[in-house]
PDB file as gemmi writes it, atoms N, CA and C in Angstrom:
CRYST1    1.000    1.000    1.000  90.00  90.00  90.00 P 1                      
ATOM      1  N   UNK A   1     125.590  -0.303  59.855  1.00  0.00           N  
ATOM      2  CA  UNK A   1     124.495  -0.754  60.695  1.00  0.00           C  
ATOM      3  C   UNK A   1     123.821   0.423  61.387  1.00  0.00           C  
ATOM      4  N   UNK A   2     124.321   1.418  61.567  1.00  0.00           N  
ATOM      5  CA  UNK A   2     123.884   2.340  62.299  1.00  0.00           C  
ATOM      6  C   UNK A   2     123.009   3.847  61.576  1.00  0.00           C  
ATOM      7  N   UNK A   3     123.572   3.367  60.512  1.00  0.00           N  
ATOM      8  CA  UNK A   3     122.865   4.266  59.501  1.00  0.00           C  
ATOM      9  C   UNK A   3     121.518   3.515  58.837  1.00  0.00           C  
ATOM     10  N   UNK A   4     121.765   2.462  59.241  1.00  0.00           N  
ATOM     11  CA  UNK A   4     120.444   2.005  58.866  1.00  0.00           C  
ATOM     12  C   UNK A   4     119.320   1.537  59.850  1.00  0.00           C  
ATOM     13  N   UNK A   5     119.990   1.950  61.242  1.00  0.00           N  
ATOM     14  CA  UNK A   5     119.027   1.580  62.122  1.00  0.00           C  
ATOM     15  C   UNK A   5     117.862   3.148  62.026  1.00  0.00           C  
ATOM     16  N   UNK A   6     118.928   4.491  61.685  1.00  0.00           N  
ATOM     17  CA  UNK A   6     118.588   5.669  61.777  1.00  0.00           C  
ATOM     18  C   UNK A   6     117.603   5.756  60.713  1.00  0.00           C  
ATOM     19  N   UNK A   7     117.418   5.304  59.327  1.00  0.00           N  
ATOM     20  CA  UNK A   7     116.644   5.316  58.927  1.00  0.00           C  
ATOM     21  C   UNK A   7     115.411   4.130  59.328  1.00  0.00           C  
ATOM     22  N   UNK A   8     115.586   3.268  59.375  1.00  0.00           N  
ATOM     23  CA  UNK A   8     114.621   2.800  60.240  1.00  0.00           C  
ATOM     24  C   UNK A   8     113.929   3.240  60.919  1.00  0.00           C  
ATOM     25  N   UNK A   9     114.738   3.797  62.444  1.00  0.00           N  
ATOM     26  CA  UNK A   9     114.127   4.258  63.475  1.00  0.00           C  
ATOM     27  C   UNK A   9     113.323   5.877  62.870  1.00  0.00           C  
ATOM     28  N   UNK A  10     113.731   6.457  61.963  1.00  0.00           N  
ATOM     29  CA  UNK A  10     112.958   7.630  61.923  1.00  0.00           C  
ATOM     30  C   UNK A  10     111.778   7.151  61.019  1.00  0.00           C  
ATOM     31  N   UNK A  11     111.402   6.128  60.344  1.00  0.00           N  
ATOM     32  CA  UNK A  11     110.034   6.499  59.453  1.00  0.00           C  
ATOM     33  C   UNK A  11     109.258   5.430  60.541  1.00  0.00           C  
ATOM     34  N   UNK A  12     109.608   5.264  61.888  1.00  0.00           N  
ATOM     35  CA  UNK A  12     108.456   5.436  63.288  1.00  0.00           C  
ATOM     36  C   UNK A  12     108.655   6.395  64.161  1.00  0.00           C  
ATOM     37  N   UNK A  13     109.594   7.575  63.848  1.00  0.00           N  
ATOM     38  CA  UNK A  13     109.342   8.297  64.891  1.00  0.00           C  
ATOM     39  C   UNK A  13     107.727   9.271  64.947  1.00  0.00           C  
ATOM     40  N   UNK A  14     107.060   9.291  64.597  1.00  0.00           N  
ATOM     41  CA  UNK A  14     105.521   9.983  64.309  1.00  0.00           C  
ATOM     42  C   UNK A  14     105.158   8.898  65.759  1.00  0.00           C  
ATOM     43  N   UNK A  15     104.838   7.501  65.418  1.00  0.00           N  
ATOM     44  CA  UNK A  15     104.182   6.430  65.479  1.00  0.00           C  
ATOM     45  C   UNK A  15     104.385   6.640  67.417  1.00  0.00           C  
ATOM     46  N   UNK A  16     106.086   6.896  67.646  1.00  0.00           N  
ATOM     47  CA  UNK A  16     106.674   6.527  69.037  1.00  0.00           C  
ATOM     48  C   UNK A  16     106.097   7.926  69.352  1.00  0.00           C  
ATOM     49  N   UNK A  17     106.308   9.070  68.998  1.00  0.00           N  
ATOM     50  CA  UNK A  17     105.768  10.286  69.967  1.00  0.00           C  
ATOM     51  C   UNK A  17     104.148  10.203  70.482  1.00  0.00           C  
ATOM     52  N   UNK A  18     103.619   9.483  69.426  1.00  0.00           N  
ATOM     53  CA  UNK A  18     101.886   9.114  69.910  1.00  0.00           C  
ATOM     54  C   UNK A  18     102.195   8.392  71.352  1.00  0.00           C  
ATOM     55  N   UNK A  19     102.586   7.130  70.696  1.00  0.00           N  
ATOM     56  CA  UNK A  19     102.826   6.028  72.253  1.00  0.00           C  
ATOM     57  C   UNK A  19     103.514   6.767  73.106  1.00  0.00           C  
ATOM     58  N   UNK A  20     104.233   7.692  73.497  1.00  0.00           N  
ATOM     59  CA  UNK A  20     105.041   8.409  74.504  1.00  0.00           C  
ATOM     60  C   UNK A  20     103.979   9.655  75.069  1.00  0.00           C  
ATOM     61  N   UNK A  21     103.551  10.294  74.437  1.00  0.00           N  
ATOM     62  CA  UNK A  21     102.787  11.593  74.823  1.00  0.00           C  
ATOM     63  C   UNK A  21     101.364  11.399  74.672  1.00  0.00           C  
ATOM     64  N   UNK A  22     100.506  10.614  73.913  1.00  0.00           N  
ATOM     65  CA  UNK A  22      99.069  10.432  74.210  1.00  0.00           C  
ATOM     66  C   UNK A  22      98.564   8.901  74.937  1.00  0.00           C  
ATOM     67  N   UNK A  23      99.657   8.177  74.803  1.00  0.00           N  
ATOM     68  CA  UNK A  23      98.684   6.993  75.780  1.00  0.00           C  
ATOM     69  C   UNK A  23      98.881   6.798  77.114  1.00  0.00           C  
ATOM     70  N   UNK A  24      97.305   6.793  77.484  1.00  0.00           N  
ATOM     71  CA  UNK A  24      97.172   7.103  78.859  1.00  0.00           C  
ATOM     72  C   UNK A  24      97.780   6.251  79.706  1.00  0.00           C  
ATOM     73  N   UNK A  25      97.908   4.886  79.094  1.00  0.00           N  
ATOM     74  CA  UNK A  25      98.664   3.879  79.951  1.00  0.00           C  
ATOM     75  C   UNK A  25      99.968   3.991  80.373  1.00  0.00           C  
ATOM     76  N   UNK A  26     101.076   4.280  79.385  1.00  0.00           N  
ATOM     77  CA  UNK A  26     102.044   4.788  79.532  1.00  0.00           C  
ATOM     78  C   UNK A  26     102.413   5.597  80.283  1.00  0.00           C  
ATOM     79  N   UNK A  27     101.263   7.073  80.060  1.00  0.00           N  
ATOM     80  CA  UNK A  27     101.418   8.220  80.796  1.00  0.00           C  
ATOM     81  C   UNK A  27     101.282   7.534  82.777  1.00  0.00           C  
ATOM     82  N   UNK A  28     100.285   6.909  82.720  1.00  0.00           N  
ATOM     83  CA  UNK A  28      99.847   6.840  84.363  1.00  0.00           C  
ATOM     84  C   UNK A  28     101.110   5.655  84.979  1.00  0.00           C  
ATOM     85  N   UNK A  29     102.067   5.128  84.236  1.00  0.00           N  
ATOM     86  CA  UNK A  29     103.006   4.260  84.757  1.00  0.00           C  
ATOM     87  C   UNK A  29     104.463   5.378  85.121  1.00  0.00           C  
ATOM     88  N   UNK A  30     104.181   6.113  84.177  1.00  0.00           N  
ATOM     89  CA  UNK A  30     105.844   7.125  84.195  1.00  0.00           C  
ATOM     90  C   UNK A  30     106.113   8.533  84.653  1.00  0.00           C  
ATOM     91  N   UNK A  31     104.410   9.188  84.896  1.00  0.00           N  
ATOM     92  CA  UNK A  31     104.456  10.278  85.577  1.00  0.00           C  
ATOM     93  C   UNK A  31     104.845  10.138  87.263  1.00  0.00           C  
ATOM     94  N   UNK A  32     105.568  11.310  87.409  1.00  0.00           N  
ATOM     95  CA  UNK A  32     105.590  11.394  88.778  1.00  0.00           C  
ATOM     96  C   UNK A  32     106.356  10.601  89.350  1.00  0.00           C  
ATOM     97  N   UNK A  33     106.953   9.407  88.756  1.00  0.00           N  
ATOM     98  CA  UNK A  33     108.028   8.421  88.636  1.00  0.00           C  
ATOM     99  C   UNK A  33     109.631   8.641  89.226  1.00  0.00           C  
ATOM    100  N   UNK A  34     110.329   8.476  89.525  1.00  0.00           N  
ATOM    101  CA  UNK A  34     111.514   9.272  89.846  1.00  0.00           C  
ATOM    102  C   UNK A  34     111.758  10.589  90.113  1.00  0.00           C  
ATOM    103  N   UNK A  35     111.074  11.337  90.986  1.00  0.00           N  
ATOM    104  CA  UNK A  35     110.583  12.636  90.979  1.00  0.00           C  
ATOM    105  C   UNK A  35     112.098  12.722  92.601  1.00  0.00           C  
ATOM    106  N   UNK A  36     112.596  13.815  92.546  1.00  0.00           N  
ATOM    107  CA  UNK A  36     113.714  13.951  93.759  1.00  0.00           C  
ATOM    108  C   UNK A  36     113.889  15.002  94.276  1.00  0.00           C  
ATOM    109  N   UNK A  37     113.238  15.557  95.615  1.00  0.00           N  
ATOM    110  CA  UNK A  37     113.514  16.770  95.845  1.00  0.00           C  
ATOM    111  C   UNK A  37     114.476  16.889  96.318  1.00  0.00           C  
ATOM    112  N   UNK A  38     114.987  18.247  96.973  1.00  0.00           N  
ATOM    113  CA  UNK A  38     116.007  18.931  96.941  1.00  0.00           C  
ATOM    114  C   UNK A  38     116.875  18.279  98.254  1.00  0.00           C  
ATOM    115  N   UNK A  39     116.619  18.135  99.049  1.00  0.00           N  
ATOM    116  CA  UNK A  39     117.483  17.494 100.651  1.00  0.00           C  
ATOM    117  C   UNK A  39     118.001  15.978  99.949  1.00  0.00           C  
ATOM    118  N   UNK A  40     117.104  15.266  99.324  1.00  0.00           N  
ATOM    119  CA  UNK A  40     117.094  13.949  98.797  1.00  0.00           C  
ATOM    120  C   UNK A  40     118.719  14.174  97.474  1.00  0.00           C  
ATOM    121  N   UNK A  41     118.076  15.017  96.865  1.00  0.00           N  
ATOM    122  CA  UNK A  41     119.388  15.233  96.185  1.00  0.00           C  
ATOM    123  C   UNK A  41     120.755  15.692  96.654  1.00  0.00           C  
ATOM    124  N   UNK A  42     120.961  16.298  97.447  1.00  0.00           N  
ATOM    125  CA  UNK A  42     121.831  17.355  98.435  1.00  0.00           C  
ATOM    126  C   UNK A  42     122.639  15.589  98.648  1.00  0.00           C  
ATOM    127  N   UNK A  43     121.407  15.121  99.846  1.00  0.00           N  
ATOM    128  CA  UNK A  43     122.013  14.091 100.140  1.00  0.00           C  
ATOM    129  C   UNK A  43     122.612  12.601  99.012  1.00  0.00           C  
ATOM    130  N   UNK A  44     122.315  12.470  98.602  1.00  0.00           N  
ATOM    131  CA  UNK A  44     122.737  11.518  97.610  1.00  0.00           C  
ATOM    132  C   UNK A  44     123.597  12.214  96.669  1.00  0.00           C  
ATOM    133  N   UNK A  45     124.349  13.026  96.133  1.00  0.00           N  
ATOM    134  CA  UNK A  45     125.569  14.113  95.973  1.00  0.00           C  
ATOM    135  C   UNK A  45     124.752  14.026  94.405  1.00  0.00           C  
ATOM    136  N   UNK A  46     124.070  14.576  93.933  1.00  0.00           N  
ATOM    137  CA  UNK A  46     123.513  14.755  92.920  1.00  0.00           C  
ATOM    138  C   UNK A  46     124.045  16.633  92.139  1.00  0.00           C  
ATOM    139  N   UNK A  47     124.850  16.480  91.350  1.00  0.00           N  
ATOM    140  CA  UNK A  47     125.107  17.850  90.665  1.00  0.00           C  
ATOM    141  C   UNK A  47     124.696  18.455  89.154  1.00  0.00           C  
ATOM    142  N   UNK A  48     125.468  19.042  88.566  1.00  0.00           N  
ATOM    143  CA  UNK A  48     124.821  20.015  87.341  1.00  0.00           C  
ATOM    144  C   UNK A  48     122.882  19.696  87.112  1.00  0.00           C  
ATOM    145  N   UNK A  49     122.767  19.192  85.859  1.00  0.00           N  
ATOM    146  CA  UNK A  49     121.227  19.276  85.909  1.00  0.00           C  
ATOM    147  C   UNK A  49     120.253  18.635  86.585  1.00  0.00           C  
ATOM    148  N   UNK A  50     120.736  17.276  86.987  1.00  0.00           N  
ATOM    149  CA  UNK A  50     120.057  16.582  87.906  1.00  0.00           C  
ATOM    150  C   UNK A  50     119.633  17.115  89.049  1.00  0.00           C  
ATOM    151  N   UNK A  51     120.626  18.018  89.995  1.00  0.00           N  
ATOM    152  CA  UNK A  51     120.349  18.640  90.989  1.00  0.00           C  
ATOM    153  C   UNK A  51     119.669  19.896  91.172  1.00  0.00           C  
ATOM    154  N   UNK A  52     119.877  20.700  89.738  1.00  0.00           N  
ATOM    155  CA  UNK A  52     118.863  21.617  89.516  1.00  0.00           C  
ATOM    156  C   UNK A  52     117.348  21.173  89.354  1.00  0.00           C  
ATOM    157  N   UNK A  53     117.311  20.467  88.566  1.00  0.00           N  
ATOM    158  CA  UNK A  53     115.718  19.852  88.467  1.00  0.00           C  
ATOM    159  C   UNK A  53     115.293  19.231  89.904  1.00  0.00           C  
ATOM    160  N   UNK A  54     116.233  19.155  90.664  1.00  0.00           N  
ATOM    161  CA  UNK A  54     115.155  18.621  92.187  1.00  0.00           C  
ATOM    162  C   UNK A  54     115.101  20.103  92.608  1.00  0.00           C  
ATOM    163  N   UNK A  55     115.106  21.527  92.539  1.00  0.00           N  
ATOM    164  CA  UNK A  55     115.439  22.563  92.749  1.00  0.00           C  
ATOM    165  C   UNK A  55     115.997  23.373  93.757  1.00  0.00           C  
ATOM    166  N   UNK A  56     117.019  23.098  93.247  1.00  0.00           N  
ATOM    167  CA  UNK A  56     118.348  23.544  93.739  1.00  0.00           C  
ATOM    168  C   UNK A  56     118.770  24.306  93.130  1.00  0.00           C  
ATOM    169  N   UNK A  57     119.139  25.386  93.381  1.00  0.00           N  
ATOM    170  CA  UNK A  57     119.593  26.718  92.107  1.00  0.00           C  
ATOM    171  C   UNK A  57     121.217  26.504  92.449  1.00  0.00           C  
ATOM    172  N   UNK A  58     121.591  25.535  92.292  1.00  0.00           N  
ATOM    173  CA  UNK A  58     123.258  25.722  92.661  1.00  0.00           C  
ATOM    174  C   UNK A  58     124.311  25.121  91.180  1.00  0.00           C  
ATOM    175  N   UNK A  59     125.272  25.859  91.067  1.00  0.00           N  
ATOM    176  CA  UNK A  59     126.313  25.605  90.060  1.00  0.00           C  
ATOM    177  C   UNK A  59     127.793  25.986  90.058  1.00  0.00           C  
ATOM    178  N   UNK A  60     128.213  24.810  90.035  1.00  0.00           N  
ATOM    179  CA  UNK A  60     129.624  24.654  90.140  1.00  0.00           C  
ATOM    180  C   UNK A  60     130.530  25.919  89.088  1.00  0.00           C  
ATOM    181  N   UNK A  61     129.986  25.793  88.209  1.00  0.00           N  
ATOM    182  CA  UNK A  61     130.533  27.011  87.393  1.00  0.00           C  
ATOM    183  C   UNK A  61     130.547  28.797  87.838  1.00  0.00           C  
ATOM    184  N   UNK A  62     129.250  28.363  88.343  1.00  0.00           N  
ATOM    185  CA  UNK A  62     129.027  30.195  89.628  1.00  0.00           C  
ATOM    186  C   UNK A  62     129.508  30.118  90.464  1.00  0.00           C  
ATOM    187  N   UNK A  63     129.922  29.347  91.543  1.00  0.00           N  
ATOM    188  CA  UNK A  63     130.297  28.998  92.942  1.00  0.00           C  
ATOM    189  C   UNK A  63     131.596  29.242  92.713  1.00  0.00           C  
ATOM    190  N   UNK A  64     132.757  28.541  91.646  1.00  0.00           N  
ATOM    191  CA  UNK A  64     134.332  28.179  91.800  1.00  0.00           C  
ATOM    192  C   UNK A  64     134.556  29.591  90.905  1.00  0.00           C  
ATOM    193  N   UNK A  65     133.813  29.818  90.053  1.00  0.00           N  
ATOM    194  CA  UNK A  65     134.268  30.641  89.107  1.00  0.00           C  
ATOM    195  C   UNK A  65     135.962  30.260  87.981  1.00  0.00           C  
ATOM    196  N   UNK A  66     135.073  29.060  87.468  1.00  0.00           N  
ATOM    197  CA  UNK A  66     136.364  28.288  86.735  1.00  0.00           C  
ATOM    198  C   UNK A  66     136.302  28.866  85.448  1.00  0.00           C  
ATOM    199  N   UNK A  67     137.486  28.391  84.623  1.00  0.00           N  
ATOM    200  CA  UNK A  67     137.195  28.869  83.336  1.00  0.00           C  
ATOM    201  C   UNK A  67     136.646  30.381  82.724  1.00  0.00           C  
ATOM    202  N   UNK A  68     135.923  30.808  81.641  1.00  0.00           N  
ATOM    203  CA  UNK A  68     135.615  32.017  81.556  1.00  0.00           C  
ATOM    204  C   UNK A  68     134.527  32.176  81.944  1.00  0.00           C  
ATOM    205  N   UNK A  69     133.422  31.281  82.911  1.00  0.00           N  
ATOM    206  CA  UNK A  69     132.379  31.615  82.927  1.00  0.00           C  
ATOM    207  C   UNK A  69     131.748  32.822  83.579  1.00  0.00           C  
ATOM    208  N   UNK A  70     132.929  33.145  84.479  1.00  0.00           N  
ATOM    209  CA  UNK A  70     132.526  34.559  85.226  1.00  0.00           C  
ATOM    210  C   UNK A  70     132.679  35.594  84.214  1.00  0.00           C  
ATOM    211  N   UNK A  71     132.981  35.290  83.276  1.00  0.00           N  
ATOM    212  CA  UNK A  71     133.635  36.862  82.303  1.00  0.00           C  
ATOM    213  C   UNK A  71     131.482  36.392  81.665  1.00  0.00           C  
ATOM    214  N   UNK A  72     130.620  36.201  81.720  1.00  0.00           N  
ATOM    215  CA  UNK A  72     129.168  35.599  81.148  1.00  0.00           C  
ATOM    216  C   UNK A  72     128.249  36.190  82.052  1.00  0.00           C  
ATOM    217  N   UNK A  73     127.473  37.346  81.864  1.00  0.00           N  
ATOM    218  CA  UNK A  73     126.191  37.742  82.498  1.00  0.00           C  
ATOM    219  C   UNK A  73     125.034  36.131  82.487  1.00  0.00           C  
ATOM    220  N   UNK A  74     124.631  35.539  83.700  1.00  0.00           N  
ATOM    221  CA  UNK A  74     124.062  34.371  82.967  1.00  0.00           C  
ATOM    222  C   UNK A  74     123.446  34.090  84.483  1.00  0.00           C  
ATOM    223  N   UNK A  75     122.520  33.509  84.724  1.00  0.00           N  
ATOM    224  CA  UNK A  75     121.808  33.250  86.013  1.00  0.00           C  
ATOM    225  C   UNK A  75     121.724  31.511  85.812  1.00  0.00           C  
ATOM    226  N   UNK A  76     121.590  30.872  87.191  1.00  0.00           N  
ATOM    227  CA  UNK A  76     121.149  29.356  86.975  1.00  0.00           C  
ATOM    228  C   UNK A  76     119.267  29.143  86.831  1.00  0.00           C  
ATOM    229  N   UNK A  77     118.995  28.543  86.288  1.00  0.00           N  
ATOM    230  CA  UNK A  77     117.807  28.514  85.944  1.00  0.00           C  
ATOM    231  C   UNK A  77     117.323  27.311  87.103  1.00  0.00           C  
TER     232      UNK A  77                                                      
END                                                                             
């Protein structure tokens, strides 16, 4: 079933990127939509990418220094 939903679903994927990225209707219902800045996130305990995208440059992996990630030249984006 799932292999056939995949072919399915791909001979409309052309069809869905139109309806997702050029119609204006769509566009003016979903932009700007769930948008969370940074105190809002802080407060509601929001971490890894979620909390970066409200911009927050913070990461659990830089902060604890777990695992090998400190042995990684690497900045949070």
């Amino acid at each position: 079933k799932c292999l056939d939903f995949c072919d399915y679903f791909l001979t409309g994927i052309v069809e869905y990127q139109k309806l997702i990225t050029r119609n204006h209707i769509f566009l003016e219902r979903v932009e700007g939509i769930g948008i969370i800045g940074g105190e809002e996130a802080i407060n509601w305990g929001l971490s890894g990418p979620m909390l970066r995208a409200s911009g927050i440059k913070w990461d659990l992996r830089k902060v604890d220094h777990y695992e090998c990630y400190d042995e990684f030249d690497w900045e949070i984006q």
